Short mmCIF file of C-alpha atoms in Angstrom, two decimals:
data_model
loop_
_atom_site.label_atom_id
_atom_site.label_comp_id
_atom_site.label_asym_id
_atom_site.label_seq_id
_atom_site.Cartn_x
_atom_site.Cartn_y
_atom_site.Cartn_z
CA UNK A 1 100.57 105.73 166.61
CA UNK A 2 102.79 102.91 165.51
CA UNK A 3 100.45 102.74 162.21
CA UNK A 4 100.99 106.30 161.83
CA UNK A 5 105.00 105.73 162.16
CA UNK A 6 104.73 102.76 159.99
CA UNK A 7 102.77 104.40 157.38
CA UNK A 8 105.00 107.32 157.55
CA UNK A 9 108.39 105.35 157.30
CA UNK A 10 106.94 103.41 154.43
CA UNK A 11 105.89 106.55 152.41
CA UNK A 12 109.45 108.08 153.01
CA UNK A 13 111.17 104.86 152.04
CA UNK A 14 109.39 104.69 148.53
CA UNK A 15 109.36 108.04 147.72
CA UNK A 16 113.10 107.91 148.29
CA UNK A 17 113.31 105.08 145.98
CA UNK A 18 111.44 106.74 143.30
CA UNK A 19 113.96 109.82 143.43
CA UNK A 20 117.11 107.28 142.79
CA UNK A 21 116.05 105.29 140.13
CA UNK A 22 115.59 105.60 136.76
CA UNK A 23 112.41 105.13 134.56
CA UNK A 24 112.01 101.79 133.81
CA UNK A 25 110.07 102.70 130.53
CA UNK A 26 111.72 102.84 127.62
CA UNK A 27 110.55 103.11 124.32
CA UNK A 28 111.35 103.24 120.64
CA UNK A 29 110.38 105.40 117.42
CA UNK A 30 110.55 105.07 113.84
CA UNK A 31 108.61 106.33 110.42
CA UNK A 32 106.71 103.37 109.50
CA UNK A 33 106.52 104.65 106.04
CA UNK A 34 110.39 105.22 105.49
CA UNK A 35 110.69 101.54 106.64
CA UNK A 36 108.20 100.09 104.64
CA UNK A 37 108.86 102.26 101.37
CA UNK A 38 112.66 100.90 102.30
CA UNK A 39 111.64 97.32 101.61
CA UNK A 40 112.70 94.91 98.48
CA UNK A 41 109.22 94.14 97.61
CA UNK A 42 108.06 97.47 98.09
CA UNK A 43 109.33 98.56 94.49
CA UNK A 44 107.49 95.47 93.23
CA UNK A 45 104.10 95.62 94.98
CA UNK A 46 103.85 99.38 93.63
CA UNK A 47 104.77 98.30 90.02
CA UNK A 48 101.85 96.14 90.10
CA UNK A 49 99.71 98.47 91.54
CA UNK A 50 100.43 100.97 88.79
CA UNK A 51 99.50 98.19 86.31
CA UNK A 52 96.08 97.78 88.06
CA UNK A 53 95.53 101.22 88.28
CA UNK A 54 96.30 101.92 84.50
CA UNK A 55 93.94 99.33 83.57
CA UNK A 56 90.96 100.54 85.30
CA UNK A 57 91.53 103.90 84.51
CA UNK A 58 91.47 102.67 80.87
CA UNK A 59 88.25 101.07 81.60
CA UNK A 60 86.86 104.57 82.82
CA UNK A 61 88.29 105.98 79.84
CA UNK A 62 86.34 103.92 77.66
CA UNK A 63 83.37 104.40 79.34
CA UNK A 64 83.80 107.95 79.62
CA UNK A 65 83.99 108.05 75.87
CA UNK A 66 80.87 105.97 75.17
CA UNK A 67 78.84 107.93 77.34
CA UNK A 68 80.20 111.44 75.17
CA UNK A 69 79.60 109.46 71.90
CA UNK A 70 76.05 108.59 73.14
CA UNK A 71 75.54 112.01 74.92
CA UNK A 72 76.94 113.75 71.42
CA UNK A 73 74.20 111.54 69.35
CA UNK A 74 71.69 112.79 71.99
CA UNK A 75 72.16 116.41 71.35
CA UNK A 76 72.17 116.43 67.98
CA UNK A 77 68.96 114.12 67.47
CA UNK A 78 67.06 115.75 70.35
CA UNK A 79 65.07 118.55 68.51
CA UNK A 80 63.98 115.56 65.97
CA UNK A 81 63.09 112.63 68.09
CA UNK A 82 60.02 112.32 69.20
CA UNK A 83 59.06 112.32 73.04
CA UNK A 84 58.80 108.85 73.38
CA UNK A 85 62.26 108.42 71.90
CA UNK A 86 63.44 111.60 74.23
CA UNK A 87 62.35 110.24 77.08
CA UNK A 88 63.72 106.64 76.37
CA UNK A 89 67.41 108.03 75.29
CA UNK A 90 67.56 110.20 78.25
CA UNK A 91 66.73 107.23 80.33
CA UNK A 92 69.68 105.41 78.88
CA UNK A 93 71.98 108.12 79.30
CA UNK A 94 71.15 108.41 83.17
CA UNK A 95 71.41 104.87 83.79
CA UNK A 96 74.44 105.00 81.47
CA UNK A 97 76.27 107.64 83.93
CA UNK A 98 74.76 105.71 87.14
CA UNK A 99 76.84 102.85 85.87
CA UNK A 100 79.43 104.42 85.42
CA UNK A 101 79.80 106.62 88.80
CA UNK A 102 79.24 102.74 90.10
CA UNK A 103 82.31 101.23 88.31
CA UNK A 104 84.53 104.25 89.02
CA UNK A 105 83.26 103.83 93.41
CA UNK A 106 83.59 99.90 93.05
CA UNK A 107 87.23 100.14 91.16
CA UNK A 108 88.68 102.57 93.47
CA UNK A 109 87.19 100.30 96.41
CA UNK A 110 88.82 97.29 94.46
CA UNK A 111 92.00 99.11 93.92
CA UNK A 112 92.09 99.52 98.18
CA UNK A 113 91.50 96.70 98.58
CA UNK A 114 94.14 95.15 96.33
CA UNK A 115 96.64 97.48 97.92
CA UNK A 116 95.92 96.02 101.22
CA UNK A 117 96.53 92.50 100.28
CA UNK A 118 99.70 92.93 98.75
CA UNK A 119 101.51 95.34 100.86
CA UNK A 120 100.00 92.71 104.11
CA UNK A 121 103.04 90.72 103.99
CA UNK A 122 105.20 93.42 103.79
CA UNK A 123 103.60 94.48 107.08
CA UNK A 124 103.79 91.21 108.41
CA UNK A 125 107.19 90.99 107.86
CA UNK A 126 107.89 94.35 109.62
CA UNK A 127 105.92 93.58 112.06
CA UNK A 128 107.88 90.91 113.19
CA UNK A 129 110.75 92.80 112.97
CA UNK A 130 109.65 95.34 114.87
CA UNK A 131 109.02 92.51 117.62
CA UNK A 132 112.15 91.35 117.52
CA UNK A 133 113.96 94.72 117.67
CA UNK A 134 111.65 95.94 120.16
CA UNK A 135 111.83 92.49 122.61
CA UNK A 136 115.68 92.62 122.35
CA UNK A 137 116.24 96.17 123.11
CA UNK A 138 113.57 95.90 126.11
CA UNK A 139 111.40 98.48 124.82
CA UNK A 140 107.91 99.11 126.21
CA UNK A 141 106.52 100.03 122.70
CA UNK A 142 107.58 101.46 119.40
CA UNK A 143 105.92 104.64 118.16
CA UNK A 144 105.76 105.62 114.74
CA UNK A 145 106.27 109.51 114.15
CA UNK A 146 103.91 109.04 110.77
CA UNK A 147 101.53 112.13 110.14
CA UNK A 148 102.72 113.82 112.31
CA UNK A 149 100.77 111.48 115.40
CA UNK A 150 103.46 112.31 117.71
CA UNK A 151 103.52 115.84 117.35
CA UNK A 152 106.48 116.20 120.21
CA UNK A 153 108.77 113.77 122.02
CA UNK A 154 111.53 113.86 124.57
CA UNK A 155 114.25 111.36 122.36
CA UNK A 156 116.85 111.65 125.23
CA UNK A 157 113.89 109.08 127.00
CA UNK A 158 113.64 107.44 123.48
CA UNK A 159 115.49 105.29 120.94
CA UNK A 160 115.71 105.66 117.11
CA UNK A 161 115.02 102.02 115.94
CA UNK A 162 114.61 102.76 112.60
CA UNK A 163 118.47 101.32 111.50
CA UNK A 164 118.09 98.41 113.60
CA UNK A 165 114.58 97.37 112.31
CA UNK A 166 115.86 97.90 108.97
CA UNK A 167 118.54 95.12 110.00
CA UNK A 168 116.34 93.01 111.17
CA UNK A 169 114.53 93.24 107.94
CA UNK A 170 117.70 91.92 105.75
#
């Protein structure tokens, strides 16, 4: 019986607690992409992006074109070269476009992968930031509302951080 009363009391005691105080958790939200699209060097990694893009879309221009000049020179030699000949120039023209659909998958794998290294220290940087906003404001976590991930949110249990990371940034 004097568990029972114990138990009882305790129960009461903490659920009265829980009824006076206020969640603990707080947490913060911000578009990633505003913020990082915000930055100095954003402007600047972009630019150099659009250089590497032009070029290897040059590149695929170029080989686009020598495949059509080679493809053109097919057609109209076709109904006078002999099968052999066929045979061989049709070879060349497959392995021709093979090559090509391979440069256009490993440039647009290249161009990822350039993007990634030069926007990672502009993540870096944010990311600390976003530590030191986040650690200073006692925040649980940050969210970021980007694509729509956080379809619905209760701000009155949430902070906008988005000004204050982009002062910690400066």
């Amino acid at each position: 019986m004097k568990r029972f009363l114990f138990l009882l009391l305790t129960v009461f005691t903490l659920s009265a607690s829980a009824q006076t105080t206020e969640p603990v958790l707080k947490f913060g939200f911000l578009s990633y992409d505003t913020i990082i699209q915000s930055m100095d060097d954003y402007a600047f990694v972009e630019s150099g992006m659009q250089a590497l893009q032009e070029q290897y879309a040059a590149e695929q221009k170029r080989v686009e074109d020598e495949f059509n000049k080679k493809y053109e020179e097919f057609l109209d030699g076709q109904r006078d070269f002999p099968q052999t000949i066929l045979q061989k120039r049709q070879m060349e023209l497959q392995e021709l476009m093979e090559k090509n659909i391979a440069f256009k998958k490993e440039s647009q794998r290249l161009l990822a992968e350039a993007r990634e290294k030069a926007m990672q220290p502009l993540k870096s940087r944010l990311a600390d930031a976003l530590a030191r906003v986040g650690s200073s404001r006692g925040l649980a976590f940050i969210i970021n509302t980007d694509q729509n991930a956080l379809p619905w949110m209760n701000i009155t249990m949430g902070e906008d951080v988005t000004e204050a990371v982009l002062e910690a940034l400066k």
